[in-house]
Tab-separated table of C-alpha atoms in Angstrom:
chain	number	residue	atom	x	y	z
A	1	UNK	CA	4.019	12.628	-22.503
A	2	UNK	CA	4.474	16.059	-19.919
A	3	UNK	CA	1.233	13.275	-18.054
A	4	UNK	CA	3.524	9.909	-18.318
A	5	UNK	CA	6.986	11.239	-17.248
A	6	UNK	CA	5.329	13.415	-14.474
A	7	UNK	CA	4.048	9.717	-12.844
A	8	UNK	CA	7.237	7.830	-12.936
A	9	UNK	CA	8.074	10.694	-10.439
A	10	UNK	CA	5.281	9.519	-8.777
A	11	UNK	CA	6.584	5.952	-9.708
A	12	UNK	CA	9.979	6.772	-8.038
A	13	UNK	CA	8.813	9.014	-5.101
A	14	UNK	CA	6.910	5.568	-4.033
A	15	UNK	CA	9.438	3.800	-4.024
A	16	UNK	CA	11.990	6.490	-2.104
A	17	UNK	CA	9.110	7.191	0.360
A	18	UNK	CA	7.586	3.336	0.353
A	19	UNK	CA	4.290	4.698	0.444
A	20	UNK	CA	2.609	2.604	-2.303
A	21	UNK	CA	0.563	3.350	-4.867
A	22	UNK	CA	-2.287	1.579	-5.678
A	23	UNK	CA	-1.030	1.105	-10.063
A	24	UNK	CA	-2.874	-1.373	-12.602
A	25	UNK	CA	-0.465	-1.529	-15.513
A	26	UNK	CA	-0.106	-4.154	-17.304
A	27	UNK	CA	1.985	-6.455	-17.145
A	28	UNK	CA	4.249	-6.134	-19.616
A	29	UNK	CA	4.866	-2.183	-19.057
A	30	UNK	CA	6.369	-3.548	-15.960
A	31	UNK	CA	8.893	-4.895	-17.856
A	32	UNK	CA	9.277	-2.406	-19.996
A	33	UNK	CA	10.439	-0.039	-17.005
A	34	UNK	CA	13.620	-3.191	-16.330
A	35	UNK	CA	14.659	-3.076	-20.120
A	36	UNK	CA	13.320	-7.146	-20.278
A	37	UNK	CA	12.492	-8.495	-23.857
A	38	UNK	CA	8.319	-8.429	-24.237
A	39	UNK	CA	6.919	-12.255	-26.414
A	40	UNK	CA	3.811	-13.148	-27.785
A	41	UNK	CA	2.415	-14.172	-24.144
A	42	UNK	CA	2.713	-10.966	-23.607
A	43	UNK	CA	-0.043	-9.340	-25.767
A	44	UNK	CA	-1.716	-12.627	-24.711
A	45	UNK	CA	-2.383	-11.697	-21.379
A	46	UNK	CA	-3.602	-7.984	-22.283
A	47	UNK	CA	-5.530	-8.699	-25.753
A	48	UNK	CA	-6.041	-12.916	-25.867
A	49	UNK	CA	-8.604	-11.694	-29.020
A	50	UNK	CA	-5.760	-10.493	-31.221
A	51	UNK	CA	-2.931	-12.635	-29.989
A	52	UNK	CA	-5.331	-15.886	-31.560
A	53	UNK	CA	-6.459	-14.222	-34.568
A	54	UNK	CA	-2.706	-13.700	-34.830
A	55	UNK	CA	-1.467	-17.115	-34.659
A	56	UNK	CA	-4.838	-18.197	-36.757
A	57	UNK	CA	-3.299	-16.760	-39.436
A	58	UNK	CA	0.245	-17.885	-38.483
A	59	UNK	CA	-0.619	-22.034	-37.916
A	60	UNK	CA	-2.711	-22.770	-40.787
A	61	UNK	CA	-2.209	-26.347	-40.078
A	62	UNK	CA	-5.384	-28.401	-40.735
A	63	UNK	CA	-7.688	-25.859	-40.925
A	64	UNK	CA	-7.832	-26.118	-44.295
A	65	UNK	CA	-6.835	-22.882	-45.397
A	66	UNK	CA	-4.931	-22.866	-49.001
A	67	UNK	CA	-3.039	-20.297	-50.676
A	68	UNK	CA	-6.449	-19.921	-53.317
A	69	UNK	CA	-8.639	-19.506	-51.014
A	70	UNK	CA	-6.717	-17.586	-48.068
A	71	UNK	CA	-8.497	-13.847	-49.065
A	72	UNK	CA	-11.618	-15.397	-48.388
A	73	UNK	CA	-10.621	-17.399	-45.260
A	74	UNK	CA	-8.527	-14.355	-43.069
A	75	UNK	CA	-11.084	-10.951	-43.784
A	76	UNK	CA	-7.446	-8.938	-43.925
A	77	UNK	CA	-5.885	-7.619	-47.373
A	78	UNK	CA	-2.634	-5.612	-46.581
A	79	UNK	CA	-0.074	-4.991	-43.952
A	80	UNK	CA	-2.664	-3.536	-41.239
A	81	UNK	CA	-3.885	-4.192	-37.555
A	82	UNK	CA	-5.946	-2.856	-34.928
A	83	UNK	CA	-4.555	-0.878	-32.379
A	84	UNK	CA	-4.494	-0.851	-29.076
A	85	UNK	CA	-7.106	2.085	-28.911
A	86	UNK	CA	-8.718	0.057	-31.925
A	87	UNK	CA	-7.416	2.422	-34.864
A	88	UNK	CA	-6.835	-0.202	-37.866
A	89	UNK	CA	-2.630	1.398	-38.439
A	90	UNK	CA	-0.020	-0.109	-40.754
A	91	UNK	CA	1.579	-2.948	-39.226
A	92	UNK	CA	4.937	-0.981	-41.943
A	93	UNK	CA	5.571	2.299	-43.475
A	94	UNK	CA	3.145	1.581	-46.751
A	95	UNK	CA	1.426	-1.083	-45.102
A	96	UNK	CA	-2.184	-0.170	-46.286
A	97	UNK	CA	-0.315	-0.844	-50.161
A	98	UNK	CA	1.683	-3.702	-48.735
A	99	UNK	CA	-1.143	-6.993	-50.037
A	100	UNK	CA	-1.293	-9.675	-47.493
A	101	UNK	CA	-1.071	-13.249	-48.606
A	102	UNK	CA	-0.450	-16.599	-48.124
A	103	UNK	CA	3.630	-16.577	-48.576
A	104	UNK	CA	3.835	-13.374	-46.336
A	105	UNK	CA	1.616	-14.140	-43.498
A	106	UNK	CA	4.464	-15.213	-41.572
A	107	UNK	CA	5.703	-11.417	-41.904
A	108	UNK	CA	2.513	-9.684	-41.172
A	109	UNK	CA	2.331	-11.788	-37.742
A	110	UNK	CA	5.504	-10.662	-36.911
A	111	UNK	CA	5.708	-6.972	-37.833
A	112	UNK	CA	1.971	-6.593	-36.176
A	113	UNK	CA	3.240	-8.687	-33.197
A	114	UNK	CA	6.309	-6.382	-33.328
A	115	UNK	CA	3.795	-3.022	-33.503
A	116	UNK	CA	1.350	-4.344	-30.473
A	117	UNK	CA	4.537	-4.519	-27.912
A	118	UNK	CA	6.072	-1.972	-28.760
A	119	UNK	CA	3.656	0.990	-29.734
A	120	UNK	CA	3.614	2.247	-25.834
A	121	UNK	CA	7.411	2.595	-26.438
A	122	UNK	CA	7.390	6.908	-26.323
A	123	UNK	CA	4.931	6.021	-23.283
A	124	UNK	CA	7.141	3.629	-21.054
A	125	UNK	CA	10.690	5.701	-22.819
A	126	UNK	CA	8.700	9.522	-20.570
A	127	UNK	CA	7.704	6.737	-17.525
A	128	UNK	CA	11.748	6.168	-17.237
A	129	UNK	CA	12.755	9.782	-17.518
A	130	UNK	CA	10.430	11.013	-15.076
A	131	UNK	CA	11.614	8.442	-12.139
A	132	UNK	CA	15.361	8.870	-13.714
A	133	UNK	CA	15.043	12.579	-11.805
A	134	UNK	CA	15.111	10.774	-8.053
A	135	UNK	CA	16.193	7.337	-8.709
A	136	UNK	CA	18.960	5.483	-11.147
A	137	UNK	CA	16.554	4.126	-13.311
A	138	UNK	CA	19.604	1.988	-14.942
A	139	UNK	CA	19.627	0.183	-11.697
A	140	UNK	CA	15.688	-0.543	-12.300
A	141	UNK	CA	17.612	-4.244	-15.147
A	142	UNK	CA	18.826	-5.878	-12.154
A	143	UNK	CA	14.890	-6.561	-11.131
A	144	UNK	CA	12.072	-8.286	-11.955
A	145	UNK	CA	8.716	-7.462	-12.760
A	146	UNK	CA	7.066	-8.860	-9.813
A	147	UNK	CA	9.750	-6.975	-8.016
A	148	UNK	CA	9.475	-3.879	-9.249
A	149	UNK	CA	5.842	-3.594	-9.364
A	150	UNK	CA	5.969	-4.205	-5.734
A	151	UNK	CA	8.672	-1.585	-4.882
A	152	UNK	CA	5.604	0.992	-6.327
A	153	UNK	CA	2.229	-1.012	-6.109
A	154	UNK	CA	3.292	-2.868	-2.452
A	155	UNK	CA	1.227	-6.525	-2.008
A	156	UNK	CA	-2.495	-5.962	-3.569
A	157	UNK	CA	-3.336	-9.006	-0.668
A	158	UNK	CA	-3.753	-7.890	2.573
A	159	UNK	CA	-3.529	-10.667	5.226
A	160	UNK	CA	-4.557	-10.753	9.012
A	161	UNK	CA	-1.174	-12.189	9.361
A	162	UNK	CA	0.097	-8.882	8.071
A	163	UNK	CA	-1.446	-6.759	10.403
A	164	UNK	CA	-1.004	-8.310	13.024
A	165	UNK	CA	3.036	-7.244	12.800
A	166	UNK	CA	2.501	-3.629	11.830
A	167	UNK	CA	0.299	-3.236	15.837
A	168	UNK	CA	0.854	-2.041	19.161
A	169	UNK	CA	-0.763	-2.293	21.772
A	170	UNK	CA	-2.376	-0.251	24.576
A	171	UNK	CA	-3.396	-1.154	28.215
A	172	UNK	CA	-4.300	-4.882	26.580
A	173	UNK	CA	-2.975	-7.577	25.602
A	174	UNK	CA	-2.213	-10.093	22.667
A	175	UNK	CA	-4.454	-12.601	24.052
A	176	UNK	CA	-7.548	-11.306	26.240
A	177	UNK	CA	-10.463	-12.118	24.113
A	178	UNK	CA	-11.375	-9.313	22.466
A	179	UNK	CA	-8.659	-9.296	20.225
A	180	UNK	CA	-8.870	-12.643	19.964
A	181	UNK	CA	-12.373	-11.789	18.564
A	182	UNK	CA	-10.744	-9.213	16.426
A	183	UNK	CA	-8.649	-10.573	14.334
A	184	UNK	CA	-11.363	-13.502	13.933
A	185	UNK	CA	-13.583	-10.535	12.154
A	186	UNK	CA	-11.221	-9.221	10.234
A	187	UNK	CA	-10.766	-12.640	8.987
A	188	UNK	CA	-13.867	-12.972	7.889
A	189	UNK	CA	-13.506	-9.632	6.515
A	190	UNK	CA	-13.270	-9.646	2.383
A	191	UNK	CA	-10.013	-8.621	0.996
A	192	UNK	CA	-11.586	-4.642	-0.185
A	193	UNK	CA	-12.933	-5.097	3.448
A	194	UNK	CA	-9.429	-5.205	4.845
A	195	UNK	CA	-8.284	-2.546	2.830
A	196	UNK	CA	-10.474	-0.165	3.520
A	197	UNK	CA	-9.650	-1.257	7.447
A	198	UNK	CA	-6.026	-0.391	6.821
A	199	UNK	CA	-7.102	2.920	5.285
A	200	UNK	CA	-8.955	3.585	8.520
A	201	UNK	CA	-6.149	2.768	10.362
A	202	UNK	CA	-3.298	4.060	8.607
A	203	UNK	CA	-4.076	5.874	5.544
A	204	UNK	CA	-2.639	3.258	3.232
A	205	UNK	CA	-5.087	1.733	0.747
A	206	UNK	CA	-1.230	-0.635	0.341
A	207	UNK	CA	1.217	-2.720	1.957
A	208	UNK	CA	5.078	-2.843	1.745
A	209	UNK	CA	5.502	-6.042	0.469
A	210	UNK	CA	8.741	-5.516	3.488
A	211	UNK	CA	6.848	-4.916	6.746
A	212	UNK	CA	10.129	-3.304	8.338
A	213	UNK	CA	9.518	-0.515	5.840
A	214	UNK	CA	6.357	0.799	7.382
A	215	UNK	CA	7.170	2.831	10.703
A	216	UNK	CA	4.122	3.992	12.269
A	217	UNK	CA	2.137	1.133	13.461
A	218	UNK	CA	-1.456	1.814	14.822
A	219	UNK	CA	-3.015	0.812	18.118
A	220	UNK	CA	-5.724	-1.124	20.065
A	221	UNK	CA	-6.423	0.528	22.855
A	222	UNK	CA	-8.623	-0.958	25.525
A	223	UNK	CA	-10.884	1.705	26.739
A	224	UNK	CA	-12.655	1.153	29.531
A	225	UNK	CA	-16.747	2.481	29.838
A	226	UNK	CA	-18.484	2.831	33.889
A	227	UNK	CA	-21.511	3.422	33.774
A	228	UNK	CA	-22.591	6.370	35.680
A	229	UNK	CA	-26.110	5.661	37.728
A	230	UNK	CA	-28.520	7.926	37.677
């Protein structure tokens, strides 16, 4: 929990200093940080197999599964489910002693879904606690999940158009043929290669979502080399 709290501090620092972090978190984590409700589609994005299994148990229409053959066709016999780390856990207190039946399958699916969506609530709370030491966390509820992610992580794509807004020319003009070749070469780069270029010229791996937040620009300088005669 100390590490999750520290992660929250780092995320808040990224927002304050406008220096994005290269983080890859599940979409629902950003929603939870913004106090947004979660639903089945959020689980589907990160664990498609579990989501489809639960939907299969819930919707038995035209499947040929009836109350008589339910236990033969469904390989579960109690209110247990696999957690995010693969452990088989009860989805309600004492769930290992509650039989899963054709009749109570809807309750089981609701409980299993609720467990999976909220099994990391304490970790998210620790992240929010860390963020609260630097920024007013209640204001996060005014943001969407995508807006918060962009504030913390910036833009995952480094476009040439964005790079053109961050450059300053010295002893050369934007219309010079060399500059045209330079931007043409960057256009042919993959995004990963442009990220490496950005890291080389600025020390960053991500750009803020708002170019105005970047105060330091990189320079393109024309250097005339004169070949000395022997």
